mmCIF file of C-alpha atoms in Angstrom:
data_model
loop_
_atom_site.group_PDB
_atom_site.id
_atom_site.type_symbol
_atom_site.label_atom_id
_atom_site.label_comp_id
_atom_site.label_asym_id
_atom_site.label_seq_id
_atom_site.Cartn_x
_atom_site.Cartn_y
_atom_site.Cartn_z
ATOM 1 C CA ASP V 8 119.842 78.643 97.990
ATOM 2 C CA ILE V 9 122.874 76.987 100.102
ATOM 3 C CA GLN V 10 123.702 78.427 103.424
ATOM 4 C CA MET V 11 127.035 78.168 104.911
ATOM 5 C CA THR V 12 127.295 78.987 108.532
ATOM 6 C CA GLN V 13 130.369 79.424 111.092
ATOM 7 C CA SER V 14 131.208 78.403 113.859
ATOM 8 C CA PRO V 15 131.761 80.778 116.419
ATOM 9 C CA SER V 16 130.673 83.590 115.683
ATOM 10 C CA SER V 17 133.336 85.274 118.176
ATOM 11 C CA LEU V 18 136.039 84.023 119.709
ATOM 12 C CA SER V 19 138.814 86.062 122.491
ATOM 13 C CA ALA V 20 142.006 85.093 122.092
ATOM 14 C CA SER V 21 145.934 86.485 122.434
ATOM 15 C CA VAL V 22 148.923 86.193 120.536
ATOM 16 C CA GLY V 23 150.354 83.305 119.657
ATOM 17 C CA ASP V 24 147.340 81.308 119.840
ATOM 18 C CA ARG V 25 146.023 78.642 117.293
ATOM 19 C CA VAL V 26 142.610 79.630 116.029
ATOM 20 C CA THR V 27 140.386 77.520 114.237
ATOM 21 C CA ILE V 28 137.269 78.883 112.880
ATOM 22 C CA SER V 29 134.716 75.984 111.307
ATOM 23 C CA CYS V 30 131.978 76.638 108.533
ATOM 24 C CA ARG V 31 129.671 74.006 107.753
ATOM 25 C CA ALA V 32 127.579 73.864 102.949
ATOM 26 C CA SER V 33 123.763 72.990 103.550
ATOM 27 C CA GLN V 34 124.820 70.279 101.381
ATOM 28 C CA SER V 35 128.020 69.554 99.309
ATOM 29 C CA ILE V 36 129.644 71.628 97.389
ATOM 30 C CA SER V 37 133.026 70.363 96.492
ATOM 31 C CA ASN V 38 135.237 72.067 97.369
ATOM 32 C CA SER V 39 134.075 75.471 96.147
ATOM 33 C CA LEU V 40 135.035 76.739 99.350
ATOM 34 C CA ASN V 41 136.678 80.322 99.249
ATOM 35 C CA TRP V 42 137.989 82.117 102.582
ATOM 36 C CA TYR V 43 137.909 85.811 104.072
ATOM 37 C CA GLN V 44 139.256 88.263 105.733
ATOM 38 C CA GLN V 45 137.780 91.856 106.240
ATOM 39 C CA LYS V 46 139.004 94.450 108.752
ATOM 40 C CA PRO V 47 137.395 97.536 110.025
ATOM 41 C CA GLY V 48 136.851 100.467 107.017
ATOM 42 C CA LYS V 49 138.364 97.509 104.227
ATOM 43 C CA ALA V 50 136.948 95.355 102.124
ATOM 44 C CA PRO V 51 137.055 91.429 102.638
ATOM 45 C CA ASN V 52 141.342 90.834 101.365
ATOM 46 C CA LEU V 53 140.648 87.223 99.642
ATOM 47 C CA LEU V 54 143.190 84.177 102.595
ATOM 48 C CA ILE V 55 142.319 80.796 100.570
ATOM 49 C CA ASP V 56 140.335 79.363 97.003
ATOM 50 C CA ALA V 57 139.664 75.856 97.018
ATOM 51 C CA ALA V 58 139.238 74.625 100.190
ATOM 52 C CA SER V 59 143.278 74.923 100.745
ATOM 53 C CA SER V 60 145.152 76.818 97.806
ATOM 54 C CA LEU V 61 146.496 80.175 99.713
ATOM 55 C CA GLN V 62 146.560 82.892 98.016
ATOM 56 C CA SER V 63 150.323 84.079 97.080
ATOM 57 C CA ALA V 64 150.650 86.444 99.649
ATOM 58 C CA VAL V 65 149.047 85.879 102.335
ATOM 59 C CA PRO V 66 151.199 83.651 104.899
ATOM 60 C CA SER V 67 151.618 80.703 106.080
ATOM 61 C CA ARG V 68 150.473 80.115 109.373
ATOM 62 C CA PHE V 69 146.576 80.396 107.168
ATOM 63 C CA SER V 70 144.960 77.659 106.142
ATOM 64 C CA GLY V 71 142.271 75.615 105.025
ATOM 65 C CA SER V 72 140.442 72.157 104.668
ATOM 66 C CA GLY V 73 138.235 70.050 104.551
ATOM 67 C CA SER V 74 135.636 69.003 101.651
ATOM 68 C CA GLY V 75 131.723 68.127 101.043
ATOM 69 C CA THR V 76 129.691 70.386 103.566
ATOM 70 C CA ASP V 77 132.101 71.250 106.597
ATOM 71 C CA PHE V 78 135.674 73.087 106.131
ATOM 72 C CA THR V 79 137.784 75.162 108.410
ATOM 73 C CA LEU V 80 139.884 77.713 108.748
ATOM 74 C CA THR V 81 143.313 77.700 110.730
ATOM 75 C CA ILE V 82 145.460 80.463 112.155
ATOM 76 C CA SER V 83 148.750 78.138 113.854
ATOM 77 C CA SER V 84 149.732 81.298 115.593
ATOM 78 C CA LEU V 85 147.746 84.358 115.549
ATOM 79 C CA GLN V 86 149.138 87.568 114.928
ATOM 80 C CA PRO V 87 147.825 90.951 116.324
ATOM 81 C CA GLU V 88 147.615 92.029 112.290
ATOM 82 C CA ASP V 89 145.323 89.028 111.923
ATOM 83 C CA PHE V 90 142.067 90.529 114.656
ATOM 84 C CA ALA V 91 139.449 91.010 112.038
ATOM 85 C CA THR V 92 136.165 88.580 111.005
ATOM 86 C CA TYR V 93 136.443 85.985 108.525
ATOM 87 C CA TYR V 94 134.229 84.648 106.051
ATOM 88 C CA CYS V 95 133.454 82.043 104.226
ATOM 89 C CA GLN V 96 131.785 81.899 100.862
ATOM 90 C CA GLN V 97 131.328 78.744 98.577
ATOM 91 C CA SER V 98 131.311 78.770 94.947
ATOM 92 C CA TYR V 99 129.286 76.001 94.018
ATOM 93 C CA SER V 100 126.135 78.051 92.080
ATOM 94 C CA PRO V 101 123.949 80.630 92.523
ATOM 95 C CA PRO V 102 123.525 83.483 94.444
ATOM 96 C CA ARG V 103 127.053 82.901 95.854
ATOM 97 C CA THR V 104 126.828 82.682 100.006
ATOM 98 C CA PHE V 105 128.718 83.428 102.981
ATOM 99 C CA GLY V 106 128.915 82.308 106.564
ATOM 100 C CA GLN V 107 128.061 85.026 108.370
ATOM 101 C CA GLY V 108 130.837 86.066 109.432
ATOM 102 C CA THR V 109 133.947 84.814 113.148
ATOM 103 C CA ARG V 110 134.609 88.051 114.626
ATOM 104 C CA VAL V 111 138.386 87.927 116.574
ATOM 105 C CA GLU V 112 139.554 89.498 119.665
ATOM 106 C CA ILE V 113 141.682 90.040 120.983
ATOM 107 C CA LYS V 114 142.344 88.535 124.824
ATOM 108 C CA GLN C 25 147.095 96.457 88.558
ATOM 109 C CA VAL C 26 143.213 95.799 88.608
ATOM 110 C CA GLN C 27 141.176 98.144 90.537
ATOM 111 C CA LEU C 28 137.021 98.678 91.034
ATOM 112 C CA GLN C 29 135.747 101.934 92.480
ATOM 113 C CA GLU C 30 132.196 102.341 93.194
ATOM 114 C CA SER C 31 130.114 105.746 93.377
ATOM 115 C CA GLY C 32 126.908 107.051 94.026
ATOM 116 C CA PRO C 33 124.639 108.746 96.536
ATOM 117 C CA GLY C 34 125.401 108.485 99.647
ATOM 118 C CA LEU C 35 121.693 108.614 100.953
ATOM 119 C CA VAL C 36 118.395 108.204 99.240
ATOM 120 C CA LYS C 37 114.727 107.865 100.508
ATOM 121 C CA PRO C 38 113.133 105.295 100.852
ATOM 122 C CA SER C 39 110.216 104.254 98.425
ATOM 123 C CA GLN C 40 113.311 105.310 96.068
ATOM 124 C CA THR C 41 115.461 103.713 93.597
ATOM 125 C CA LEU C 42 119.254 103.313 95.006
ATOM 126 C CA SER C 43 121.682 103.892 91.878
ATOM 127 C CA LEU C 44 125.795 102.217 91.461
ATOM 128 C CA THR C 45 127.950 102.750 89.477
ATOM 129 C CA CYS C 46 132.036 101.196 89.092
ATOM 130 C CA THR C 47 134.533 102.194 87.706
ATOM 131 C CA VAL C 48 136.742 99.364 87.035
ATOM 132 C CA SER C 49 140.861 99.934 85.452
ATOM 133 C CA GLY C 50 143.251 98.176 84.282
ATOM 134 C CA VAL C 51 141.220 95.038 82.742
ATOM 135 C CA SER C 52 137.697 95.590 79.666
ATOM 136 C CA ILE C 53 134.507 94.716 81.835
ATOM 137 C CA SER C 54 134.728 93.283 78.539
ATOM 138 C CA SER C 55 136.922 90.631 77.388
ATOM 139 C CA GLY C 56 135.446 88.053 78.507
ATOM 140 C CA GLY C 57 136.157 85.375 81.582
ATOM 141 C CA TYR C 58 134.970 87.218 84.704
ATOM 142 C CA TYR C 59 131.879 88.346 86.450
ATOM 143 C CA TRP C 60 131.469 90.881 88.036
ATOM 144 C CA SER C 61 129.297 91.325 91.199
ATOM 145 C CA TRP C 62 127.972 93.770 93.696
ATOM 146 C CA ILE C 63 128.177 92.837 97.092
ATOM 147 C CA ARG C 64 126.814 94.065 100.376
ATOM 148 C CA LEU C 65 128.204 94.810 104.041
ATOM 149 C CA HIS C 66 124.863 95.522 106.917
ATOM 150 C CA PRO C 67 125.757 97.156 109.862
ATOM 151 C CA GLY C 68 126.725 95.132 112.152
ATOM 152 C CA LYS C 69 125.509 91.686 109.781
ATOM 153 C CA GLY C 70 127.721 89.970 107.837
ATOM 154 C CA LEU C 71 128.373 90.120 103.227
ATOM 155 C CA GLU C 72 124.828 89.248 100.902
ATOM 156 C CA TRP C 73 125.847 88.905 96.917
ATOM 157 C CA ILE C 74 123.106 90.799 95.443
ATOM 158 C CA GLY C 75 124.300 89.509 91.569
ATOM 159 C CA TYR C 76 126.403 89.490 88.966
ATOM 160 C CA ILE C 77 126.843 90.039 85.343
ATOM 161 C CA SER C 78 128.772 88.626 82.995
ATOM 162 C CA TYR C 79 131.278 89.954 80.112
ATOM 163 C CA SER C 80 128.686 89.298 78.003
ATOM 164 C CA GLY C 81 125.500 90.852 79.676
ATOM 165 C CA ASN C 82 124.551 87.472 81.361
ATOM 166 C CA THR C 83 122.974 88.154 84.581
ATOM 167 C CA TYR C 84 122.189 86.133 88.101
ATOM 168 C CA TYR C 85 120.512 88.500 91.388
ATOM 169 C CA ASN C 86 120.062 86.848 94.542
ATOM 170 C CA PRO C 87 116.504 85.289 94.825
ATOM 171 C CA SER C 88 115.625 87.339 97.566
ATOM 172 C CA LEU C 89 116.202 90.562 95.542
ATOM 173 C CA LYS C 90 115.253 89.535 92.150
ATOM 174 C CA SER C 91 112.213 91.321 92.097
ATOM 175 C CA ARG C 92 113.880 94.586 92.447
ATOM 176 C CA VAL C 93 117.461 94.590 91.129
ATOM 177 C CA THR C 94 119.135 95.445 87.734
ATOM 178 C CA ILE C 95 122.334 94.996 87.047
ATOM 179 C CA SER C 96 124.476 95.983 83.589
ATOM 180 C CA LEU C 97 127.237 97.008 82.296
ATOM 181 C CA ASP C 98 128.388 100.381 80.038
ATOM 182 C CA THR C 99 131.885 98.938 78.032
ATOM 183 C CA SER C 100 132.524 101.770 76.595
ATOM 184 C CA LYS C 101 132.595 103.440 79.674
ATOM 185 C CA ASN C 102 134.309 99.810 81.226
ATOM 186 C CA GLN C 103 131.610 100.412 84.294
ATOM 187 C CA PHE C 104 129.030 98.453 85.956
ATOM 188 C CA SER C 105 126.234 99.776 86.701
ATOM 189 C CA LEU C 106 123.091 98.532 89.791
ATOM 190 C CA ARG C 107 119.715 100.130 90.731
ATOM 191 C CA LEU C 108 117.656 98.898 94.245
ATOM 192 C CA SER C 109 114.100 99.993 93.585
ATOM 193 C CA SER C 110 111.819 101.078 95.837
ATOM 194 C CA VAL C 111 114.114 100.509 99.201
ATOM 195 C CA THR C 112 113.998 100.293 102.216
ATOM 196 C CA ALA C 113 115.702 101.224 105.552
ATOM 197 C CA ALA C 114 117.544 97.488 105.927
ATOM 198 C CA ASP C 115 119.056 98.223 102.599
ATOM 199 C CA SER C 116 120.989 100.518 104.441
ATOM 200 C CA ALA C 117 124.381 98.900 103.844
ATOM 201 C CA VAL C 118 127.995 98.754 101.850
ATOM 202 C CA TYR C 119 127.715 98.397 98.309
ATOM 203 C CA TYR C 120 131.032 97.207 97.760
ATOM 204 C CA CYS C 121 131.322 95.708 93.238
ATOM 205 C CA ALA C 122 134.052 92.708 92.687
ATOM 206 C CA ARG C 123 134.850 90.723 90.459
ATOM 207 C CA GLU C 124 134.903 86.523 90.577
ATOM 208 C CA GLY C 125 136.609 84.158 88.239
ATOM 209 C CA ALA C 126 134.442 82.780 85.581
ATOM 210 C CA VAL C 127 135.650 79.565 85.130
ATOM 211 C CA THR C 128 138.432 78.018 87.235
ATOM 212 C CA THR C 129 139.491 80.770 89.297
ATOM 213 C CA ARG C 130 136.307 81.457 91.514
ATOM 214 C CA PHE C 131 136.101 84.390 94.015
ATOM 215 C CA PHE C 132 136.167 87.106 94.453
ATOM 216 C CA ASP C 133 139.737 88.400 94.022
ATOM 217 C CA TYR C 134 139.192 92.634 93.645
ATOM 218 C CA TRP C 135 137.325 94.577 95.744
ATOM 219 C CA GLY C 136 135.887 98.891 95.645
ATOM 220 C CA GLN C 137 136.708 100.187 98.524
ATOM 221 C CA GLY C 138 132.850 100.413 99.356
ATOM 222 C CA THR C 139 130.354 102.647 100.005
ATOM 223 C CA LEU C 140 127.652 103.291 102.666
ATOM 224 C CA VAL C 141 124.123 103.846 101.464
ATOM 225 C CA THR C 142 121.618 104.740 104.274
ATOM 226 C CA VAL C 143 118.525 104.934 103.511
ATOM 227 C CA SER C 144 116.717 107.911 105.319
ATOM 228 C CA SER C 145 114.279 110.245 104.859
#
């Protein structure tokens, strides 16, 4: 199985801050990396697929980068509605695996 | 508009079998091009992929659960189902069904709202 490791596991930030979340795969997965946002009591929502392709309804302050084993999700200017948990997920091979999540909290 | 909806018991006794159904609307699960997955969220932990079934009935299960999992299709009802046997408290979680593209769109684009299953006597 491909292991996905996210860091940090949680962070505190203020509205307007730039936030960066890292995700590392245990082997190369090319660009087969997706990012999801999950709010309490809701299903995860796809933000970015193929490492850097922003979904159409997702604000442009979200961006993704990376390939191979190292990936990054960046929120350029944190907004109140962005406080949530973020997961990376590899789609390179089954079993599909997720990172353990990064909880973004209000500072 | 594609929609997925989980249904099933919210409480299961230890050692029994957990059974959930996902009803899909807005797309035919037998039309091809997609995998139909089950994913769970453990309280205070992260997401765990359980397995998927294709439109043709091919399955792939998470090796960590493979001996206890069965995913099946009912194309006449446009549903797919999960059975997890010999459950323990560690199987208590929110269970989601989700759609994943099978070719180029390899991501989970549609999810059910989730259903909480508690394993307890």
